[in-house]
Amino acid sequence: MRKPLSILFLFFISLFSACYYDKAELVYPAAANCDTANVKFSSTLLPILNASCNSCHGGNAAAGAGIILDTYNGVKASVNGGRFMNSILQNGQASAMPKGGGKLSTCDISKFQAWINAGMLNN
Ligand code: HEC
């Protein structure tokens, strides 16, 4: 009687531990595996903007309400206007972006913040 019970016990323990260890965001919090140290406008941020924003905010797109996010100057102007971070943080202080799409990942949002903190280099 003892042995089957302890096997059952171990089985339940392994079930619960699997639930915990399978969740990547719990094991590796965003800050730990998110590289915000080597952010460059052209190779890090522009691809994110092209993938999530520039169907509407590219220079040739009419849908972006005049906000241009496929050039350095356009992004800089939007950040300086104060709306950019509020829109991707979706904090209620600007229209939530990407419009009609899912929120950017925490890691991608922190890459924009890191680039702004470093002085918005055109790199
Ligand atoms: C489907 C089209 C679409 C996509 C995709 C999109 N936007 Fe927008 N964006 C708009 C429109 C339209 C507006 C004008 C305001 C509104 O209608 O909410 C806007 C407004 C903005 C504003 C100004 C917000 C304000 O309150 O003044 C910012 C900043 C912005 N977008 C950034 C982004 C960023 C960054 C992304 C990608 C992460 C993105 N947008 C993706 C259509 C889009």
Short mmCIF file of N, CA, C and O and ligand atoms in Angstrom, two decimals:
data_model
loop_
_atom_site.label_atom_id
_atom_site.label_comp_id
_atom_site.label_asym_id
_atom_site.label_seq_id
_atom_site.Cartn_x
_atom_site.Cartn_y
_atom_site.Cartn_z
N MET A 1 0.83 -1.22 0.00
CA MET A 1 0.00 0.00 0.00
C MET A 1 0.85 1.26 0.00
O MET A 1 0.51 2.25 -0.60
N ARG A 2 1.99 1.18 0.66
CA ARG A 2 2.82 2.36 0.78
C ARG A 2 3.37 2.84 -0.57
O ARG A 2 3.29 4.01 -0.90
N LYS A 3 3.90 1.87 -1.33
CA LYS A 3 4.60 2.21 -2.56
C LYS A 3 3.69 2.91 -3.59
O LYS A 3 4.05 3.99 -4.08
N PRO A 4 2.54 2.35 -3.92
CA PRO A 4 1.67 3.03 -4.90
C PRO A 4 1.34 4.47 -4.47
O PRO A 4 1.31 5.37 -5.30
N LEU A 5 1.13 4.66 -3.18
CA LEU A 5 0.79 6.00 -2.71
C LEU A 5 1.93 6.98 -2.96
O LEU A 5 1.71 8.10 -3.44
N SER A 6 3.15 6.55 -2.65
CA SER A 6 4.25 7.49 -2.84
C SER A 6 4.51 7.75 -4.32
O SER A 6 4.92 8.84 -4.71
N ILE A 7 4.24 6.74 -5.16
CA ILE A 7 4.38 6.98 -6.60
C ILE A 7 3.35 8.00 -7.08
O ILE A 7 3.65 8.93 -7.82
N LEU A 8 2.13 7.84 -6.54
CA LEU A 8 1.08 8.81 -6.85
C LEU A 8 1.49 10.22 -6.41
O LEU A 8 1.33 11.21 -7.13
N PHE A 9 2.07 10.28 -5.23
CA PHE A 9 2.52 11.56 -4.67
C PHE A 9 3.57 12.20 -5.60
O PHE A 9 3.45 13.37 -5.97
N LEU A 10 4.55 11.40 -6.00
CA LEU A 10 5.60 11.91 -6.89
C LEU A 10 5.00 12.36 -8.22
O LEU A 10 5.42 13.37 -8.79
N PHE A 11 4.00 11.62 -8.68
CA PHE A 11 3.36 11.98 -9.94
C PHE A 11 2.74 13.38 -9.84
O PHE A 11 2.93 14.23 -10.72
N PHE A 12 2.06 13.64 -8.72
CA PHE A 12 1.43 14.95 -8.57
C PHE A 12 2.46 16.06 -8.45
O PHE A 12 2.31 17.13 -9.01
N ILE A 13 3.53 15.76 -7.70
CA ILE A 13 4.60 16.75 -7.57
C ILE A 13 5.15 17.11 -8.95
O ILE A 13 5.32 18.27 -9.29
N SER A 14 5.38 16.08 -9.78
CA SER A 14 5.97 16.35 -11.10
C SER A 14 4.98 17.12 -11.97
O SER A 14 5.38 17.96 -12.77
N LEU A 15 3.68 16.88 -11.78
CA LEU A 15 2.69 17.65 -12.54
C LEU A 15 2.81 19.13 -12.23
O LEU A 15 2.85 19.97 -13.11
N PHE A 16 2.89 19.43 -10.92
CA PHE A 16 2.93 20.84 -10.53
C PHE A 16 4.24 21.49 -10.93
O PHE A 16 4.26 22.62 -11.40
N SER A 17 5.34 20.77 -10.78
CA SER A 17 6.62 21.38 -11.14
C SER A 17 6.68 21.60 -12.65
O SER A 17 7.24 22.59 -13.10
N ALA A 18 6.08 20.70 -13.44
CA ALA A 18 6.07 20.91 -14.89
C ALA A 18 5.31 22.19 -15.23
O ALA A 18 5.74 22.96 -16.06
N CYS A 19 4.19 22.42 -14.54
CA CYS A 19 3.44 23.64 -14.80
C CYS A 19 4.31 24.87 -14.57
O CYS A 19 4.29 25.81 -15.34
N TYR A 20 5.08 24.83 -13.51
CA TYR A 20 5.90 26.00 -13.21
C TYR A 20 7.05 26.14 -14.21
O TYR A 20 7.22 27.16 -14.83
N TYR A 21 7.82 25.06 -14.39
CA TYR A 21 9.04 25.20 -15.17
C TYR A 21 8.79 25.33 -16.67
O TYR A 21 9.68 25.72 -17.41
N ASP A 22 7.58 25.01 -17.13
CA ASP A 22 7.30 25.15 -18.55
C ASP A 22 6.96 26.59 -18.94
O ASP A 22 6.92 26.93 -20.10
N LYS A 23 6.71 27.42 -17.96
CA LYS A 23 6.34 28.80 -18.28
C LYS A 23 7.61 29.64 -18.40
O LYS A 23 8.20 30.05 -17.41
N ALA A 24 8.02 29.93 -19.64
CA ALA A 24 9.28 30.62 -19.86
C ALA A 24 9.33 31.97 -19.16
O ALA A 24 10.36 32.36 -18.61
N GLU A 25 8.19 32.67 -19.12
CA GLU A 25 8.22 34.02 -18.54
C GLU A 25 8.43 33.99 -17.03
O GLU A 25 8.87 34.98 -16.44
N LEU A 26 8.11 32.82 -16.40
CA LEU A 26 8.36 32.70 -14.97
C LEU A 26 9.81 32.33 -14.70
O LEU A 26 10.44 32.81 -13.76
N VAL A 27 10.34 31.47 -15.55
CA VAL A 27 11.72 31.01 -15.36
C VAL A 27 12.72 32.07 -15.81
O VAL A 27 13.73 32.32 -15.17
N TYR A 28 12.40 32.71 -16.94
CA TYR A 28 13.27 33.77 -17.45
C TYR A 28 12.47 35.06 -17.58
O TYR A 28 11.92 35.33 -18.63
N PRO A 29 12.40 35.86 -16.55
CA PRO A 29 11.66 37.12 -16.65
C PRO A 29 12.21 37.96 -17.80
O PRO A 29 13.40 37.88 -18.10
N ALA A 30 11.34 38.75 -18.43
CA ALA A 30 11.70 39.48 -19.64
C ALA A 30 13.03 40.21 -19.49
O ALA A 30 13.86 40.20 -20.39
N ALA A 31 13.25 40.83 -18.35
CA ALA A 31 14.45 41.64 -18.18
C ALA A 31 15.71 40.79 -18.30
O ALA A 31 16.73 41.26 -18.80
N ALA A 32 15.64 39.54 -17.89
CA ALA A 32 16.83 38.71 -17.83
C ALA A 32 17.33 38.28 -19.21
O ALA A 32 18.52 38.21 -19.43
N ASN A 33 16.42 37.99 -20.13
CA ASN A 33 16.89 37.50 -21.43
C ASN A 33 16.55 38.47 -22.55
O ASN A 33 16.50 38.08 -23.70
N CYS A 34 16.32 39.71 -22.22
CA CYS A 34 16.00 40.72 -23.22
C CYS A 34 17.22 41.62 -23.40
O CYS A 34 17.64 42.29 -22.47
N ASP A 35 17.81 41.59 -24.59
CA ASP A 35 19.03 42.36 -24.83
C ASP A 35 18.69 43.81 -25.17
O ASP A 35 18.35 44.14 -26.30
N THR A 36 18.77 44.67 -24.16
CA THR A 36 18.52 46.09 -24.42
C THR A 36 19.83 46.87 -24.48
O THR A 36 19.84 48.09 -24.61
N ALA A 37 20.96 46.14 -24.41
CA ALA A 37 22.26 46.82 -24.37
C ALA A 37 22.78 47.13 -25.77
O ALA A 37 23.58 48.04 -25.94
N ASN A 38 22.32 46.39 -26.77
CA ASN A 38 22.87 46.57 -28.12
C ASN A 38 21.80 47.02 -29.11
O ASN A 38 21.76 46.56 -30.24
N VAL A 39 20.94 47.91 -28.65
CA VAL A 39 19.84 48.35 -29.51
C VAL A 39 20.33 49.37 -30.52
O VAL A 39 21.00 50.34 -30.17
N LYS A 40 20.02 49.11 -31.79
CA LYS A 40 20.34 50.09 -32.84
C LYS A 40 19.06 50.42 -33.59
O LYS A 40 18.21 49.54 -33.81
N PHE A 41 18.95 51.68 -34.02
CA PHE A 41 17.73 52.07 -34.70
C PHE A 41 17.49 51.21 -35.94
O PHE A 41 16.42 50.63 -36.11
N SER A 42 18.52 51.11 -36.79
CA SER A 42 18.30 50.46 -38.09
C SER A 42 18.12 48.95 -37.99
O SER A 42 17.27 48.39 -38.68
N SER A 43 18.91 48.29 -37.14
CA SER A 43 18.85 46.82 -37.14
C SER A 43 17.96 46.24 -36.06
O SER A 43 17.55 45.09 -36.15
N THR A 44 17.65 47.01 -35.03
CA THR A 44 16.79 46.49 -33.96
C THR A 44 15.37 47.04 -34.07
O THR A 44 14.40 46.28 -34.06
N LEU A 45 15.24 48.36 -34.15
CA LEU A 45 13.91 48.98 -34.03
C LEU A 45 13.16 49.03 -35.35
O LEU A 45 11.95 48.76 -35.38
N LEU A 46 13.86 49.35 -36.43
CA LEU A 46 13.16 49.46 -37.71
C LEU A 46 12.46 48.15 -38.11
O LEU A 46 11.32 48.20 -38.57
N PRO A 47 13.11 46.99 -37.91
CA PRO A 47 12.39 45.75 -38.24
C PRO A 47 11.11 45.56 -37.41
O PRO A 47 10.12 45.04 -37.93
N ILE A 48 11.12 45.98 -36.16
CA ILE A 48 9.91 45.87 -35.32
C ILE A 48 8.83 46.78 -35.89
O ILE A 48 7.67 46.40 -36.04
N LEU A 49 9.24 48.01 -36.24
CA LEU A 49 8.27 48.97 -36.78
C LEU A 49 7.74 48.51 -38.13
O LEU A 49 6.54 48.62 -38.40
N ASN A 50 8.62 47.96 -38.95
CA ASN A 50 8.16 47.47 -40.26
C ASN A 50 7.17 46.33 -40.10
O ASN A 50 6.20 46.24 -40.84
N ALA A 51 7.41 45.48 -39.12
CA ALA A 51 6.54 44.32 -38.95
C ALA A 51 5.19 44.69 -38.33
O ALA A 51 4.17 44.12 -38.68
N SER A 52 5.19 45.67 -37.41
CA SER A 52 3.97 45.90 -36.63
C SER A 52 3.29 47.23 -36.90
O SER A 52 2.14 47.41 -36.50
N CYS A 53 3.97 48.17 -37.53
CA CYS A 53 3.43 49.53 -37.59
C CYS A 53 3.37 50.10 -39.01
O CYS A 53 2.49 50.91 -39.31
N ASN A 54 4.30 49.72 -39.86
CA ASN A 54 4.47 50.49 -41.08
C ASN A 54 3.54 50.11 -42.23
O ASN A 54 3.57 50.75 -43.28
N SER A 55 2.68 49.13 -41.99
CA SER A 55 1.61 48.94 -42.98
C SER A 55 0.73 50.18 -42.95
O SER A 55 0.11 50.53 -43.95
N CYS A 56 0.67 50.85 -41.81
CA CYS A 56 -0.10 52.09 -41.69
C CYS A 56 0.79 53.33 -41.60
O CYS A 56 0.41 54.40 -42.06
N HIS A 57 1.96 53.22 -40.98
CA HIS A 57 2.78 54.40 -40.72
C HIS A 57 4.00 54.52 -41.62
O HIS A 57 4.89 55.33 -41.37
N GLY A 58 4.08 53.67 -42.66
CA GLY A 58 5.15 53.84 -43.64
C GLY A 58 4.90 55.11 -44.45
O GLY A 58 3.76 55.57 -44.53
N GLY A 59 5.95 55.67 -45.01
CA GLY A 59 5.84 56.94 -45.72
C GLY A 59 4.78 56.95 -46.81
O GLY A 59 4.15 57.97 -47.06
N ASN A 60 4.57 55.80 -47.44
CA ASN A 60 3.61 55.76 -48.54
C ASN A 60 2.22 55.34 -48.11
O ASN A 60 1.31 55.26 -48.92
N ALA A 61 2.05 55.04 -46.81
CA ALA A 61 0.74 54.58 -46.35
C ALA A 61 -0.11 55.77 -45.92
O ALA A 61 0.36 56.67 -45.25
N ALA A 62 -1.35 55.73 -46.34
CA ALA A 62 -2.24 56.85 -46.02
C ALA A 62 -2.93 56.66 -44.68
O ALA A 62 -3.51 57.58 -44.13
N ALA A 63 -2.84 55.43 -44.11
CA ALA A 63 -3.67 55.08 -42.97
C ALA A 63 -3.11 55.55 -41.62
O ALA A 63 -3.75 55.36 -40.60
N GLY A 64 -1.94 56.13 -41.59
CA GLY A 64 -1.28 56.39 -40.32
C GLY A 64 -1.43 57.78 -39.76
O GLY A 64 -0.69 58.18 -38.86
N ALA A 65 -2.40 58.54 -40.24
CA ALA A 65 -2.71 59.85 -39.69
C ALA A 65 -1.48 60.77 -39.70
O ALA A 65 -1.29 61.60 -38.81
N GLY A 66 -0.64 60.62 -40.75
CA GLY A 66 0.50 61.52 -40.89
C GLY A 66 1.69 61.18 -40.02
O GLY A 66 2.71 61.87 -40.04
N ILE A 67 1.59 60.10 -39.25
CA ILE A 67 2.71 59.69 -38.40
C ILE A 67 3.57 58.72 -39.18
O ILE A 67 3.10 57.66 -39.61
N ILE A 68 4.83 59.10 -39.42
CA ILE A 68 5.73 58.32 -40.26
C ILE A 68 6.72 57.58 -39.37
O ILE A 68 7.48 58.20 -38.63
N LEU A 69 6.72 56.26 -39.47
CA LEU A 69 7.60 55.48 -38.59
C LEU A 69 8.58 54.62 -39.37
O LEU A 69 9.16 53.68 -38.82
N ASP A 70 8.81 54.93 -40.64
CA ASP A 70 9.82 54.16 -41.37
C ASP A 70 11.08 54.97 -41.65
O ASP A 70 11.92 54.57 -42.43
N THR A 71 11.19 56.14 -40.99
CA THR A 71 12.43 56.91 -41.07
C THR A 71 12.85 57.32 -39.67
O THR A 71 12.01 57.43 -38.75
N TYR A 72 14.16 57.55 -39.51
CA TYR A 72 14.67 58.00 -38.21
C TYR A 72 13.99 59.30 -37.78
O TYR A 72 13.52 59.42 -36.65
N ASN A 73 13.91 60.27 -38.69
CA ASN A 73 13.33 61.56 -38.32
C ASN A 73 11.86 61.45 -37.93
O ASN A 73 11.41 62.13 -37.01
N GLY A 74 11.16 60.57 -38.62
CA GLY A 74 9.75 60.39 -38.30
C GLY A 74 9.55 59.81 -36.91
O GLY A 74 8.72 60.27 -36.13
N VAL A 75 10.35 58.78 -36.58
CA VAL A 75 10.23 58.14 -35.26
C VAL A 75 10.63 59.13 -34.17
O VAL A 75 9.96 59.26 -33.14
N LYS A 76 11.72 59.85 -34.42
CA LYS A 76 12.19 60.82 -33.43
C LYS A 76 11.12 61.88 -33.15
O LYS A 76 10.86 62.24 -32.00
N ALA A 77 10.49 62.36 -34.22
CA ALA A 77 9.44 63.38 -34.06
C ALA A 77 8.28 62.82 -33.24
O ALA A 77 7.73 63.50 -32.37
N SER A 78 7.93 61.57 -33.49
CA SER A 78 6.81 60.96 -32.77
C SER A 78 7.16 60.76 -31.29
O SER A 78 6.33 60.99 -30.41
N VAL A 79 8.40 60.36 -31.01
CA VAL A 79 8.82 60.20 -29.61
C VAL A 79 8.80 61.56 -28.93
O VAL A 79 8.26 61.71 -27.82
N ASN A 80 9.37 62.57 -29.60
CA ASN A 80 9.42 63.91 -29.00
C ASN A 80 8.04 64.50 -28.81
O ASN A 80 7.82 65.31 -27.90
N GLY A 81 7.10 64.10 -29.66
CA GLY A 81 5.72 64.57 -29.49
C GLY A 81 5.07 63.98 -28.24
O GLY A 81 4.00 64.42 -27.84
N GLY A 82 5.69 62.97 -27.66
CA GLY A 82 5.22 62.43 -26.39
C GLY A 82 4.20 61.30 -26.52
O GLY A 82 3.79 60.72 -25.52
N ARG A 83 3.80 60.98 -27.76
CA ARG A 83 2.75 59.98 -27.93
C ARG A 83 3.29 58.57 -28.11
O ARG A 83 2.59 57.60 -27.87
N PHE A 84 4.51 58.50 -28.63
CA PHE A 84 5.01 57.20 -29.07
C PHE A 84 5.00 56.15 -27.96
O PHE A 84 4.37 55.09 -28.08
N MET A 85 5.70 56.40 -26.86
CA MET A 85 5.77 55.39 -25.78
C MET A 85 4.40 55.14 -25.17
O MET A 85 4.05 54.00 -24.87
N ASN A 86 3.62 56.21 -25.00
CA ASN A 86 2.28 56.00 -24.44
C ASN A 86 1.44 55.09 -25.33
O ASN A 86 0.66 54.28 -24.83
N SER A 87 1.63 55.21 -26.64
CA SER A 87 0.81 54.40 -27.54
C SER A 87 1.22 52.93 -27.47
O SER A 87 0.36 52.05 -27.44
N ILE A 88 2.53 52.63 -27.43
CA ILE A 88 2.91 51.21 -27.40
C ILE A 88 2.77 50.62 -25.99
O ILE A 88 2.59 49.43 -25.83
N LEU A 89 2.86 51.48 -24.96
CA LEU A 89 2.61 50.99 -23.60
C LEU A 89 1.12 50.74 -23.38
O LEU A 89 0.73 50.04 -22.45
N GLN A 90 0.32 51.34 -24.22
CA GLN A 90 -1.14 51.21 -24.14
C GLN A 90 -1.63 51.60 -22.75
O GLN A 90 -2.38 50.86 -22.10
N ASN A 91 -1.16 52.77 -22.30
CA ASN A 91 -1.46 53.21 -20.93
C ASN A 91 -2.62 54.19 -20.85
O ASN A 91 -2.86 54.80 -19.81
N GLY A 92 -3.33 54.36 -21.97
CA GLY A 92 -4.51 55.22 -21.95
C GLY A 92 -4.21 56.68 -22.22
O GLY A 92 -5.12 57.50 -22.31
N GLN A 93 -2.92 57.05 -22.37
CA GLN A 93 -2.58 58.46 -22.59
C GLN A 93 -2.37 58.79 -24.06
O GLN A 93 -1.99 59.91 -24.41
N ALA A 94 -2.56 57.81 -24.93
CA ALA A 94 -2.53 58.01 -26.37
C ALA A 94 -3.28 56.84 -26.97
O ALA A 94 -3.56 55.85 -26.28
N SER A 95 -3.62 56.93 -28.26
CA SER A 95 -4.28 55.80 -28.91
C SER A 95 -3.39 54.56 -28.78
O SER A 95 -2.19 54.63 -29.02
N ALA A 96 -3.98 53.45 -28.38
CA ALA A 96 -3.21 52.21 -28.21
C ALA A 96 -2.74 51.69 -29.56
O ALA A 96 -3.51 51.61 -30.50
N MET A 97 -1.46 51.37 -29.66
CA MET A 97 -0.86 50.87 -30.90
C MET A 97 -0.14 49.56 -30.64
O MET A 97 0.37 49.37 -29.54
N PRO A 98 0.01 48.68 -31.62
CA PRO A 98 -0.49 48.79 -32.98
C PRO A 98 -2.01 48.70 -33.05
O PRO A 98 -2.61 47.85 -32.38
N LYS A 99 -2.60 49.60 -33.83
CA LYS A 99 -4.04 49.67 -33.93
C LYS A 99 -4.59 48.36 -34.49
O LYS A 99 -4.14 47.88 -35.52
N GLY A 100 -5.51 47.78 -33.77
CA GLY A 100 -6.14 46.55 -34.24
C GLY A 100 -5.27 45.31 -34.11
O GLY A 100 -5.65 44.23 -34.54
N GLY A 101 -4.08 45.45 -33.51
CA GLY A 101 -3.20 44.29 -33.37
C GLY A 101 -2.85 44.06 -31.91
O GLY A 101 -3.24 44.82 -31.04
N GLY A 102 -2.10 43.02 -31.63
CA GLY A 102 -1.68 42.72 -30.27
C GLY A 102 -0.60 43.69 -29.82
O GLY A 102 0.10 44.27 -30.64
N LYS A 103 -0.49 43.85 -28.52
CA LYS A 103 0.54 44.73 -27.95
C LYS A 103 1.93 44.18 -28.29
O LYS A 103 2.12 42.96 -28.38
N LEU A 104 2.90 45.08 -28.47
CA LEU A 104 4.28 44.64 -28.66
C LEU A 104 4.72 43.88 -27.41
O LEU A 104 4.21 44.11 -26.31
N SER A 105 5.72 43.01 -27.55
CA SER A 105 6.21 42.25 -26.39
C SER A 105 6.88 43.21 -25.41
O SER A 105 7.35 44.29 -25.78
N THR A 106 6.92 42.80 -24.15
CA THR A 106 7.59 43.60 -23.12
C THR A 106 9.03 43.87 -23.52
O THR A 106 9.55 44.98 -23.31
N CYS A 107 9.67 42.88 -24.11
CA CYS A 107 11.07 43.04 -24.52
C CYS A 107 11.18 44.11 -25.61
O CYS A 107 12.03 45.00 -25.52
N ASP A 108 10.33 44.06 -26.63
CA ASP A 108 10.40 45.06 -27.70
C ASP A 108 10.12 46.46 -27.15
O ASP A 108 10.79 47.43 -27.52
N ILE A 109 9.17 46.58 -26.25
CA ILE A 109 8.87 47.89 -25.67
C ILE A 109 10.09 48.40 -24.91
O ILE A 109 10.47 49.56 -25.03
N SER A 110 10.77 47.53 -24.16
CA SER A 110 11.93 48.01 -23.42
C SER A 110 13.10 48.36 -24.33
O SER A 110 13.94 49.18 -23.97
N LYS A 111 13.15 47.77 -25.54
CA LYS A 111 14.19 48.17 -26.49
C LYS A 111 13.98 49.61 -26.94
O LYS A 111 14.93 50.39 -27.06
N PHE A 112 12.73 49.99 -27.21
CA PHE A 112 12.45 51.39 -27.57
C PHE A 112 12.83 52.32 -26.42
O PHE A 112 13.45 53.36 -26.62
N GLN A 113 12.48 51.90 -25.19
CA GLN A 113 12.79 52.76 -24.04
C GLN A 113 14.30 52.91 -23.87
O GLN A 113 14.79 54.00 -23.58
N ALA A 114 15.03 51.81 -24.07
CA ALA A 114 16.49 51.86 -23.92
C ALA A 114 17.11 52.80 -24.95
O ALA A 114 18.03 53.57 -24.65
N TRP A 115 16.60 52.75 -26.18
CA TRP A 115 17.11 53.61 -27.26
C TRP A 115 16.82 55.09 -26.95
O TRP A 115 17.68 55.96 -27.15
N ILE A 116 15.63 55.36 -26.43
CA ILE A 116 15.28 56.73 -26.05
C ILE A 116 16.20 57.20 -24.92
O ILE A 116 16.77 58.29 -24.96
N ASN A 117 16.39 56.35 -23.90
CA ASN A 117 17.23 56.70 -22.76
C ASN A 117 18.67 56.98 -23.19
O ASN A 117 19.36 57.81 -22.59
N ALA A 118 19.11 56.27 -24.24
CA ALA A 118 20.49 56.45 -24.71
C ALA A 118 20.63 57.66 -25.64
O ALA A 118 21.70 57.89 -26.20
N GLY A 119 19.56 58.41 -25.84
CA GLY A 119 19.65 59.64 -26.62
C GLY A 119 19.17 59.52 -28.06
O GLY A 119 19.50 60.36 -28.90
N MET A 120 18.41 58.47 -28.38
CA MET A 120 17.82 58.31 -29.71
C MET A 120 18.84 58.46 -30.83
O MET A 120 18.69 59.28 -31.73
N LEU A 121 19.90 57.65 -30.77
CA LEU A 121 20.95 57.75 -31.80
C LEU A 121 20.43 57.25 -33.15
O LEU A 121 19.66 56.30 -33.22
N ASN A 122 20.92 57.89 -34.21
CA ASN A 122 20.59 57.45 -35.57
C ASN A 122 21.63 56.42 -35.99
O ASN A 122 22.54 56.71 -36.76
N ASN A 123 21.51 55.23 -35.41
CA ASN A 123 22.56 54.22 -35.63
C ASN A 123 22.01 52.97 -36.30
O ASN A 123 20.87 52.90 -36.66
C1 HEC B 1 -3.85 49.39 -38.84
C2 HEC B 1 -3.14 50.66 -38.93
C3 HEC B 1 -2.16 51.01 -37.84
C4 HEC B 1 -1.15 50.26 -37.31
C5 HEC B 1 -0.74 48.83 -37.66
C6 HEC B 1 -0.46 51.11 -36.35
N1 HEC B 1 -1.06 52.34 -36.30
FE1 HEC B 1 -0.49 53.91 -35.17
N2 HEC B 1 -2.09 54.99 -35.80
C7 HEC B 1 -3.02 54.57 -36.75
C8 HEC B 1 -4.07 55.58 -36.87
C9 HEC B 1 -5.26 55.51 -37.80
C10 HEC B 1 -3.74 56.62 -35.95
C11 HEC B 1 -4.53 57.90 -35.68
C12 HEC B 1 -5.15 57.86 -34.30
C13 HEC B 1 -6.18 56.78 -34.15
O1 HEC B 1 -6.99 56.57 -35.07
O2 HEC B 1 -6.16 56.11 -33.11
C14 HEC B 1 -2.50 56.20 -35.31
C15 HEC B 1 -1.86 56.95 -34.35
C16 HEC B 1 -0.62 56.65 -33.82
C17 HEC B 1 0.10 57.47 -32.88
C18 HEC B 1 -0.41 58.79 -32.29
C19 HEC B 1 -1.26 58.41 -31.09
C20 HEC B 1 -2.04 59.56 -30.52
O3 HEC B 1 -2.78 59.34 -29.54
O4 HEC B 1 -1.91 60.68 -31.02
C21 HEC B 1 1.28 56.84 -32.60
C22 HEC B 1 2.41 57.34 -31.69
C23 HEC B 1 1.29 55.61 -33.35
N3 HEC B 1 0.12 55.52 -34.07
C24 HEC B 1 2.29 54.69 -33.29
C25 HEC B 1 2.18 53.39 -33.80
C26 HEC B 1 3.13 52.35 -33.55
C27 HEC B 1 4.42 52.52 -32.75
C28 HEC B 1 2.66 51.22 -34.17
C29 HEC B 1 3.27 49.85 -34.16
C30 HEC B 1 3.64 49.29 -32.89
C31 HEC B 1 1.41 51.59 -34.84
N4 HEC B 1 1.15 52.89 -34.58
C32 HEC B 1 0.63 50.71 -35.61
C33 HEC B 1 -2.97 53.39 -37.46
C34 HEC B 1 -2.11 52.33 -37.20
#
